[in-house]
PDB file of C-alpha atoms in Angstrom:
ATOM      1  CA  THR A   1     -30.405 -65.390 -64.198  1.00  0.00           C
ATOM      2  CA  SER A   2     -27.099 -65.025 -66.063  1.00  0.00           C
ATOM      3  CA  SER A   3     -26.380 -67.845 -68.498  1.00  0.00           C
ATOM      4  CA  LEU A   4     -22.601 -67.473 -68.303  1.00  0.00           C
ATOM      5  CA  PHE A   5     -22.502 -67.135 -64.514  1.00  0.00           C
ATOM      6  CA  SER A   6     -25.463 -68.854 -62.940  1.00  0.00           C
ATOM      7  CA  LEU A   7     -28.629 -70.044 -64.652  1.00  0.00           C
ATOM      8  CA  ARG A   8     -31.052 -72.678 -63.462  1.00  0.00           C
ATOM      9  CA  ASP A   9     -32.528 -75.021 -66.099  1.00  0.00           C
ATOM     10  CA  PRO A  10     -36.262 -75.108 -65.287  1.00  0.00           C
ATOM     11  CA  ALA A  11     -36.599 -78.600 -66.744  1.00  0.00           C
ATOM     12  CA  THR A  12     -33.786 -80.280 -64.811  1.00  0.00           C
ATOM     13  CA  GLY A  13     -33.261 -77.892 -61.898  1.00  0.00           C
ATOM     14  CA  LYS A  14     -29.544 -77.941 -62.598  1.00  0.00           C
ATOM     15  CA  VAL A  15     -27.575 -74.692 -62.360  1.00  0.00           C
ATOM     16  CA  ALA A  16     -24.685 -73.916 -64.740  1.00  0.00           C
ATOM     17  CA  GLY A  17     -22.255 -71.054 -65.272  1.00  0.00           C
ATOM     18  CA  PHE A  18     -19.014 -69.666 -63.810  1.00  0.00           C
ATOM     19  CA  ASP A  19     -20.462 -68.690 -60.415  1.00  0.00           C
ATOM     20  CA  ALA A  20     -22.419 -71.921 -60.263  1.00  0.00           C
ATOM     21  CA  GLY A  21     -19.224 -73.840 -60.983  1.00  0.00           C
ATOM     22  CA  ILE A  22     -17.399 -71.988 -58.193  1.00  0.00           C
ATOM     23  CA  SER A  23     -20.142 -72.930 -55.716  1.00  0.00           C
ATOM     24  CA  GLN A  24     -20.155 -76.582 -56.845  1.00  0.00           C
ATOM     25  CA  LEU A  25     -16.383 -76.864 -56.647  1.00  0.00           C
ATOM     26  CA  LEU A  26     -16.383 -75.390 -53.157  1.00  0.00           C
ATOM     27  CA  ALA A  27     -19.189 -77.719 -52.065  1.00  0.00           C
ATOM     28  CA  LYS A  28     -17.276 -80.702 -53.418  1.00  0.00           C
ATOM     29  CA  TYR A  29     -14.107 -79.581 -51.658  1.00  0.00           C
ATOM     30  CA  ILE A  30     -15.933 -79.398 -48.329  1.00  0.00           C
ATOM     31  CA  THR A  31     -18.337 -82.347 -48.538  1.00  0.00           C
ATOM     32  CA  GLY A  32     -17.087 -84.528 -51.366  1.00  0.00           C
ATOM     33  CA  GLN A  33     -20.223 -83.835 -53.412  1.00  0.00           C
ATOM     34  CA  PRO A  34     -20.889 -80.878 -55.801  1.00  0.00           C
ATOM     35  CA  LYS A  35     -24.249 -80.248 -54.163  1.00  0.00           C
ATOM     36  CA  GLU A  36     -25.549 -77.235 -52.261  1.00  0.00           C
ATOM     37  CA  ASN A  37     -28.871 -75.854 -51.069  1.00  0.00           C
ATOM     38  CA  LEU A  38     -29.466 -72.957 -53.457  1.00  0.00           C
ATOM     39  CA  SER A  39     -31.359 -69.719 -52.777  1.00  0.00           C
ATOM     40  CA  GLN A  40     -31.857 -67.240 -55.605  1.00  0.00           C
ATOM     41  CA  VAL A  41     -30.767 -63.697 -54.761  1.00  0.00           C
ATOM     42  CA  THR A  42     -31.110 -60.274 -56.325  1.00  0.00           C
ATOM     43  CA  VAL A  43     -28.719 -57.343 -56.094  1.00  0.00           C
ATOM     44  CA  ASP A  44     -30.658 -55.816 -53.191  1.00  0.00           C
ATOM     45  CA  THR A  45     -31.210 -59.041 -51.164  1.00  0.00           C
ATOM     46  CA  ARG A  46     -27.665 -60.335 -50.928  1.00  0.00           C
ATOM     47  CA  GLU A  47     -26.580 -58.490 -47.788  1.00  0.00           C
ATOM     48  CA  THR A  48     -29.882 -59.139 -46.038  1.00  0.00           C
ATOM     49  CA  LEU A  49     -29.737 -62.885 -46.618  1.00  0.00           C
ATOM     50  CA  LEU A  50     -26.171 -62.999 -45.290  1.00  0.00           C
ATOM     51  CA  GLN A  51     -26.877 -60.751 -42.309  1.00  0.00           C
ATOM     52  CA  ASN A  52     -29.890 -62.781 -41.156  1.00  0.00           C
ATOM     53  CA  GLN A  53     -27.946 -65.978 -41.940  1.00  0.00           C
ATOM     54  CA  SER A  54     -30.536 -67.329 -44.340  1.00  0.00           C
ATOM     55  CA  VAL A  55     -27.568 -68.405 -46.452  1.00  0.00           C
ATOM     56  CA  ASP A  56     -23.960 -69.306 -45.590  1.00  0.00           C
ATOM     57  CA  LEU A  57     -22.401 -67.551 -48.567  1.00  0.00           C
ATOM     58  CA  VAL A  58     -23.303 -65.665 -51.728  1.00  0.00           C
ATOM     59  CA  ILE A  59     -21.654 -66.253 -55.107  1.00  0.00           C
ATOM     60  CA  ALA A  60     -23.538 -64.000 -57.530  1.00  0.00           C
ATOM     61  CA  THR A  61     -21.342 -61.544 -59.495  1.00  0.00           C
ATOM     62  CA  TYR A  62     -21.091 -59.828 -56.092  1.00  0.00           C
ATOM     63  CA  SER A  63     -18.871 -56.758 -56.464  1.00  0.00           C
ATOM     64  CA  ILE A  64     -16.690 -55.932 -53.466  1.00  0.00           C
ATOM     65  CA  THR A  65     -17.267 -52.306 -52.356  1.00  0.00           C
ATOM     66  CA  PRO A  66     -16.309 -50.478 -49.147  1.00  0.00           C
ATOM     67  CA  ALA A  67     -19.960 -49.941 -48.280  1.00  0.00           C
ATOM     68  CA  ARG A  68     -20.730 -53.666 -48.588  1.00  0.00           C
ATOM     69  CA  GLN A  69     -17.639 -54.561 -46.593  1.00  0.00           C
ATOM     70  CA  GLN A  70     -19.188 -52.720 -43.638  1.00  0.00           C
ATOM     71  CA  LYS A  71     -21.949 -55.341 -43.607  1.00  0.00           C
ATOM     72  CA  VAL A  72     -20.395 -58.586 -44.890  1.00  0.00           C
ATOM     73  CA  ASP A  73     -17.010 -60.173 -45.456  1.00  0.00           C
ATOM     74  CA  PHE A  74     -15.731 -61.192 -48.885  1.00  0.00           C
ATOM     75  CA  GLY A  75     -13.567 -64.096 -49.947  1.00  0.00           C
ATOM     76  CA  GLY A  76     -11.503 -63.433 -53.022  1.00  0.00           C
ATOM     77  CA  PRO A  77     -11.859 -61.636 -55.318  1.00  0.00           C
ATOM     78  CA  TYR A  78     -12.166 -64.515 -57.770  1.00  0.00           C
ATOM     79  CA  TYR A  79     -13.179 -62.542 -60.922  1.00  0.00           C
ATOM     80  CA  GLU A  80     -13.333 -58.964 -62.158  1.00  0.00           C
ATOM     81  CA  SER A  81     -15.226 -57.107 -64.853  1.00  0.00           C
ATOM     82  CA  LYS A  82     -15.501 -53.569 -66.199  1.00  0.00           C
ATOM     83  CA  SER A  83     -18.890 -52.163 -67.216  1.00  0.00           C
ATOM     84  CA  ALA A  84     -20.379 -52.054 -70.699  1.00  0.00           C
ATOM     85  CA  ILE A  85     -23.416 -50.823 -72.626  1.00  0.00           C
ATOM     86  CA  LEU A  86     -26.170 -52.996 -74.058  1.00  0.00           C
ATOM     87  CA  VAL A  87     -28.592 -51.691 -76.705  1.00  0.00           C
ATOM     88  CA  LYS A  88     -31.022 -53.137 -79.260  1.00  0.00           C
ATOM     89  CA  SER A  89     -29.265 -54.608 -82.275  1.00  0.00           C
ATOM     90  CA  THR A  90     -30.966 -52.030 -84.473  1.00  0.00           C
ATOM     91  CA  ASN A  91     -29.808 -49.079 -82.359  1.00  0.00           C
ATOM     92  CA  SER A  92     -27.212 -46.952 -84.169  1.00  0.00           C
ATOM     93  CA  SER A  93     -27.311 -43.801 -82.049  1.00  0.00           C
ATOM     94  CA  ILE A  94     -25.379 -45.154 -79.036  1.00  0.00           C
ATOM     95  CA  ASN A  95     -21.800 -46.212 -79.625  1.00  0.00           C
ATOM     96  CA  SER A  96     -20.001 -45.094 -76.468  1.00  0.00           C
ATOM     97  CA  VAL A  97     -20.636 -43.866 -72.926  1.00  0.00           C
ATOM     98  CA  ASP A  98     -20.615 -40.288 -74.215  1.00  0.00           C
ATOM     99  CA  ASP A  99     -23.745 -41.060 -76.237  1.00  0.00           C
ATOM    100  CA  LEU A 100     -25.769 -41.849 -73.098  1.00  0.00           C
ATOM    101  CA  ALA A 101     -26.376 -38.171 -72.299  1.00  0.00           C
ATOM    102  CA  GLY A 102     -30.111 -37.494 -72.460  1.00  0.00           C
ATOM    103  CA  LYS A 103     -30.896 -41.162 -73.025  1.00  0.00           C
ATOM    104  CA  ASN A 104     -33.022 -43.436 -70.820  1.00  0.00           C
ATOM    105  CA  VAL A 105     -30.577 -45.932 -69.298  1.00  0.00           C
ATOM    106  CA  ALA A 106     -31.398 -48.966 -67.215  1.00  0.00           C
ATOM    107  CA  THR A 107     -29.300 -50.523 -64.499  1.00  0.00           C
ATOM    108  CA  GLN A 108     -29.963 -52.807 -61.559  1.00  0.00           C
ATOM    109  CA  ALA A 109     -31.181 -51.214 -58.334  1.00  0.00           C
ATOM    110  CA  ALA A 110     -28.588 -51.195 -55.534  1.00  0.00           C
ATOM    111  CA  SER A 111     -25.872 -52.244 -57.985  1.00  0.00           C
ATOM    112  CA  THR A 112     -22.576 -50.498 -58.683  1.00  0.00           C
ATOM    113  CA  GLY A 113     -24.138 -49.430 -61.996  1.00  0.00           C
ATOM    114  CA  VAL A 114     -25.995 -46.581 -60.302  1.00  0.00           C
ATOM    115  CA  ALA A 115     -22.844 -44.824 -59.051  1.00  0.00           C
ATOM    116  CA  LEU A 116     -21.029 -45.665 -62.283  1.00  0.00           C
ATOM    117  CA  LEU A 117     -23.647 -43.834 -64.379  1.00  0.00           C
ATOM    118  CA  GLN A 118     -23.570 -40.869 -62.047  1.00  0.00           C
ATOM    119  CA  LYS A 119     -19.841 -40.606 -62.659  1.00  0.00           C
ATOM    120  CA  TYR A 120     -19.486 -41.435 -66.359  1.00  0.00           C
ATOM    121  CA  ALA A 121     -22.885 -40.435 -67.748  1.00  0.00           C
ATOM    122  CA  PRO A 122     -24.280 -37.801 -65.373  1.00  0.00           C
ATOM    123  CA  LYS A 123     -26.745 -36.486 -67.979  1.00  0.00           C
ATOM    124  CA  ALA A 124     -28.342 -39.883 -68.588  1.00  0.00           C
ATOM    125  CA  ASN A 125     -31.889 -40.529 -67.327  1.00  0.00           C
ATOM    126  CA  VAL A 126     -31.270 -43.522 -65.075  1.00  0.00           C
ATOM    127  CA  GLN A 127     -34.043 -46.068 -64.476  1.00  0.00           C
ATOM    128  CA  THR A 128     -33.492 -48.910 -62.020  1.00  0.00           C
ATOM    129  CA  PHE A 129     -34.963 -52.392 -62.144  1.00  0.00           C
ATOM    130  CA  ASP A 130     -34.770 -55.339 -59.730  1.00  0.00           C
ATOM    131  CA  ASP A 131     -32.647 -57.709 -61.767  1.00  0.00           C
ATOM    132  CA  ASN A 132     -30.965 -58.479 -65.061  1.00  0.00           C
ATOM    133  CA  PRO A 133     -34.020 -59.982 -66.866  1.00  0.00           C
ATOM    134  CA  LYS A 134     -36.062 -56.857 -66.176  1.00  0.00           C
ATOM    135  CA  CYS A 135     -33.307 -54.557 -67.418  1.00  0.00           C
ATOM    136  CA  LEU A 136     -32.858 -56.665 -70.521  1.00  0.00           C
ATOM    137  CA  ALA A 137     -36.607 -56.674 -71.216  1.00  0.00           C
ATOM    138  CA  ALA A 138     -36.721 -52.897 -70.880  1.00  0.00           C
ATOM    139  CA  VAL A 139     -34.161 -52.607 -73.687  1.00  0.00           C
ATOM    140  CA  GLN A 140     -35.845 -55.215 -75.868  1.00  0.00           C
ATOM    141  CA  GLN A 141     -39.232 -53.548 -75.453  1.00  0.00           C
ATOM    142  CA  GLY A 142     -37.864 -50.072 -76.174  1.00  0.00           C
ATOM    143  CA  ARG A 143     -38.730 -48.717 -72.728  1.00  0.00           C
ATOM    144  CA  VAL A 144     -35.108 -47.662 -72.273  1.00  0.00           C
ATOM    145  CA  ASP A 145     -32.397 -46.848 -74.800  1.00  0.00           C
ATOM    146  CA  ALA A 146     -29.570 -48.763 -73.121  1.00  0.00           C
ATOM    147  CA  TYR A 147     -28.635 -50.961 -70.148  1.00  0.00           C
ATOM    148  CA  VAL A 148     -25.352 -50.455 -68.268  1.00  0.00           C
ATOM    149  CA  ILE A 149     -23.940 -53.053 -65.886  1.00  0.00           C
ATOM    150  CA  ASP A 150     -20.906 -55.351 -65.623  1.00  0.00           C
ATOM    151  CA  GLN A 151     -19.723 -56.575 -69.032  1.00  0.00           C
ATOM    152  CA  SER A 152     -19.745 -60.096 -67.699  1.00  0.00           C
ATOM    153  CA  ILE A 153     -23.506 -59.977 -67.169  1.00  0.00           C
ATOM    154  CA  LEU A 154     -24.158 -58.380 -70.553  1.00  0.00           C
ATOM    155  CA  LEU A 155     -22.139 -61.059 -72.330  1.00  0.00           C
ATOM    156  CA  SER A 156     -24.657 -63.576 -71.010  1.00  0.00           C
ATOM    157  CA  ASP A 157     -27.536 -61.533 -72.408  1.00  0.00           C
ATOM    158  CA  VAL A 158     -25.936 -61.235 -75.842  1.00  0.00           C
ATOM    159  CA  ALA A 159     -25.169 -64.958 -75.923  1.00  0.00           C
ATOM    160  CA  LYS A 160     -28.878 -65.759 -75.593  1.00  0.00           C
ATOM    161  CA  ASN A 161     -30.562 -62.874 -77.442  1.00  0.00           C
ATOM    162  CA  LYS A 162     -29.857 -61.853 -81.054  1.00  0.00           C
ATOM    163  CA  ASP A 163     -31.926 -58.664 -80.715  1.00  0.00           C
ATOM    164  CA  VAL A 164     -29.361 -56.963 -78.426  1.00  0.00           C
ATOM    165  CA  LYS A 165     -25.686 -56.105 -78.718  1.00  0.00           C
ATOM    166  CA  ILE A 166     -22.836 -54.590 -76.683  1.00  0.00           C
ATOM    167  CA  VAL A 167     -21.434 -51.302 -78.012  1.00  0.00           C
ATOM    168  CA  GLY A 168     -18.318 -49.304 -77.255  1.00  0.00           C
ATOM    169  CA  ASP A 169     -15.386 -50.253 -75.050  1.00  0.00           C
ATOM    170  CA  PRO A 170     -15.713 -51.487 -71.472  1.00  0.00           C
ATOM    171  CA  PHE A 171     -15.348 -48.544 -69.063  1.00  0.00           C
ATOM    172  CA  GLY A 172     -14.937 -47.714 -65.406  1.00  0.00           C
ATOM    173  CA  ASN A 173     -12.800 -49.556 -62.900  1.00  0.00           C
ATOM    174  CA  ALA A 174     -12.827 -53.325 -62.967  1.00  0.00           C
ATOM    175  CA  ASP A 175     -15.381 -54.574 -60.426  1.00  0.00           C
ATOM    176  CA  PRO A 176     -13.858 -57.355 -58.279  1.00  0.00           C
ATOM    177  CA  TYR A 177     -16.303 -60.165 -57.528  1.00  0.00           C
ATOM    178  CA  GLY A 178     -16.104 -61.762 -54.109  1.00  0.00           C
ATOM    179  CA  ILE A 179     -17.698 -64.628 -52.209  1.00  0.00           C
ATOM    180  CA  GLY A 180     -19.983 -62.988 -49.655  1.00  0.00           C
ATOM    181  CA  LEU A 181     -19.739 -64.370 -46.105  1.00  0.00           C
ATOM    182  CA  HIS A 182     -21.201 -63.442 -42.724  1.00  0.00           C
ATOM    183  CA  LYS A 183     -19.398 -60.529 -41.117  1.00  0.00           C
ATOM    184  CA  GLY A 184     -16.610 -61.929 -38.968  1.00  0.00           C
ATOM    185  CA  SER A 185     -16.917 -65.387 -40.543  1.00  0.00           C
ATOM    186  CA  ASP A 186     -14.333 -67.959 -39.474  1.00  0.00           C
ATOM    187  CA  ALA A 187     -14.486 -69.368 -43.038  1.00  0.00           C
ATOM    188  CA  LEU A 188     -12.819 -66.389 -44.709  1.00  0.00           C
ATOM    189  CA  ALA A 189      -9.224 -67.696 -44.570  1.00  0.00           C
ATOM    190  CA  PHE A 190     -10.429 -71.154 -45.600  1.00  0.00           C
ATOM    191  CA  VAL A 191     -12.268 -69.826 -48.668  1.00  0.00           C
ATOM    192  CA  ASN A 192      -9.301 -67.699 -49.747  1.00  0.00           C
ATOM    193  CA  ALA A 193      -6.898 -70.627 -49.406  1.00  0.00           C
ATOM    194  CA  TRP A 194      -9.240 -72.759 -51.497  1.00  0.00           C
ATOM    195  CA  LEU A 195      -9.539 -70.085 -54.209  1.00  0.00           C
ATOM    196  CA  LYS A 196      -5.746 -69.853 -54.426  1.00  0.00           C
ATOM    197  CA  SER A 197      -5.539 -73.635 -54.844  1.00  0.00           C
ATOM    198  CA  ILE A 198      -7.992 -73.781 -57.783  1.00  0.00           C
ATOM    199  CA  GLU A 199      -6.211 -70.927 -59.491  1.00  0.00           C
ATOM    200  CA  GLU A 200      -2.821 -72.554 -59.107  1.00  0.00           C
ATOM    201  CA  ASP A 201      -3.885 -76.041 -60.288  1.00  0.00           C
ATOM    202  CA  GLY A 202      -5.661 -74.812 -63.423  1.00  0.00           C
ATOM    203  CA  THR A 203      -9.225 -75.518 -62.260  1.00  0.00           C
ATOM    204  CA  TRP A 204     -10.190 -71.843 -62.351  1.00  0.00           C
ATOM    205  CA  ALA A 205      -8.976 -71.473 -65.977  1.00  0.00           C
ATOM    206  CA  ALA A 206     -10.790 -74.672 -67.026  1.00  0.00           C
ATOM    207  CA  LEU A 207     -14.036 -73.408 -65.514  1.00  0.00           C
ATOM    208  CA  TRP A 208     -13.630 -70.050 -67.283  1.00  0.00           C
ATOM    209  CA  LYS A 209     -13.106 -71.794 -70.629  1.00  0.00           C
ATOM    210  CA  ALA A 210     -16.232 -73.929 -70.143  1.00  0.00           C
ATOM    211  CA  THR A 211     -18.442 -70.929 -69.288  1.00  0.00           C
ATOM    212  CA  VAL A 212     -17.375 -67.339 -70.047  1.00  0.00           C
ATOM    213  CA  GLY A 213     -14.853 -68.608 -72.597  1.00  0.00           C
ATOM    214  CA  GLN A 214     -17.660 -69.948 -74.758  1.00  0.00           C
ATOM    215  CA  VAL A 215     -18.508 -66.331 -75.665  1.00  0.00           C
ATOM    216  CA  VAL A 216     -15.204 -64.505 -75.050  1.00  0.00           C
ATOM    217  CA  LYS A 217     -12.932 -66.256 -77.531  1.00  0.00           C
ATOM    218  CA  THR A 218      -9.607 -65.464 -75.870  1.00  0.00           C
ATOM    219  CA  ASP A 219      -7.244 -67.179 -73.489  1.00  0.00           C
ATOM    220  CA  PRO A 220      -8.398 -67.162 -69.859  1.00  0.00           C
ATOM    221  CA  PRO A 221      -7.558 -63.919 -68.070  1.00  0.00           C
ATOM    222  CA  LYS A 222      -5.303 -63.775 -65.065  1.00  0.00           C
ATOM    223  CA  PRO A 223      -7.445 -63.990 -61.922  1.00  0.00           C
ATOM    224  CA  PRO A 224      -7.392 -60.926 -59.662  1.00  0.00           C
ATOM    225  CA  ALA A 225      -5.098 -61.007 -56.633  1.00  0.00           C
ATOM    226  CA  ILE A 226      -6.826 -62.571 -53.635  1.00  0.00           C
ATOM    227  CA  ALA A 227      -6.917 -60.405 -50.509  1.00  0.00           C
ATOM    228  CA  SER A 228      -4.623 -61.700 -47.806  1.00  0.00           C
TER     229      SER A 228
END
């Protein structure tokens, strides 16, 4: 549901974006074809689908946290993002994280946004929603004053919707995104070796330019260090 990371075209069924590109490149590396059997996930279904082996891996702006590492393994990280604030384009009262005090703020249930708001905006009235489209809609409809989540996700929202904007500077620690795998997976070393290869040969940077780089008009960032 994120245009810059993974969005399915309802007309063609094709999925595009940075995460989608990572999955297609990995599929091609393994099978020779950039094809995979896709299952849509939400923030609170990712671990369950991996644990019951409904999917082999999850590539979905999946932040690596100690709590999640108790349940699943992570390849990577392959990307990282700080958090940011999204508001309606006409909103002039929120310009930084300090302005969230007393405001109704949306974030995704079971995401790192919940703990982040508790730390950086403890006086905000936090409301959780299942996924990004519902959080975005809550801002657009005026049901909440702001939406806080990874900047990478909010960039996708701004790219598609002129009635919202990102305000203030990114804040919090950079969330490292990993490729979720079954706990104890034999594929972990394989996935990490593959990630290193696409970073070294320029494929990672080319994918970033074709997706995230269409909105963030800078040179590709340096990928985060992959766990050994």
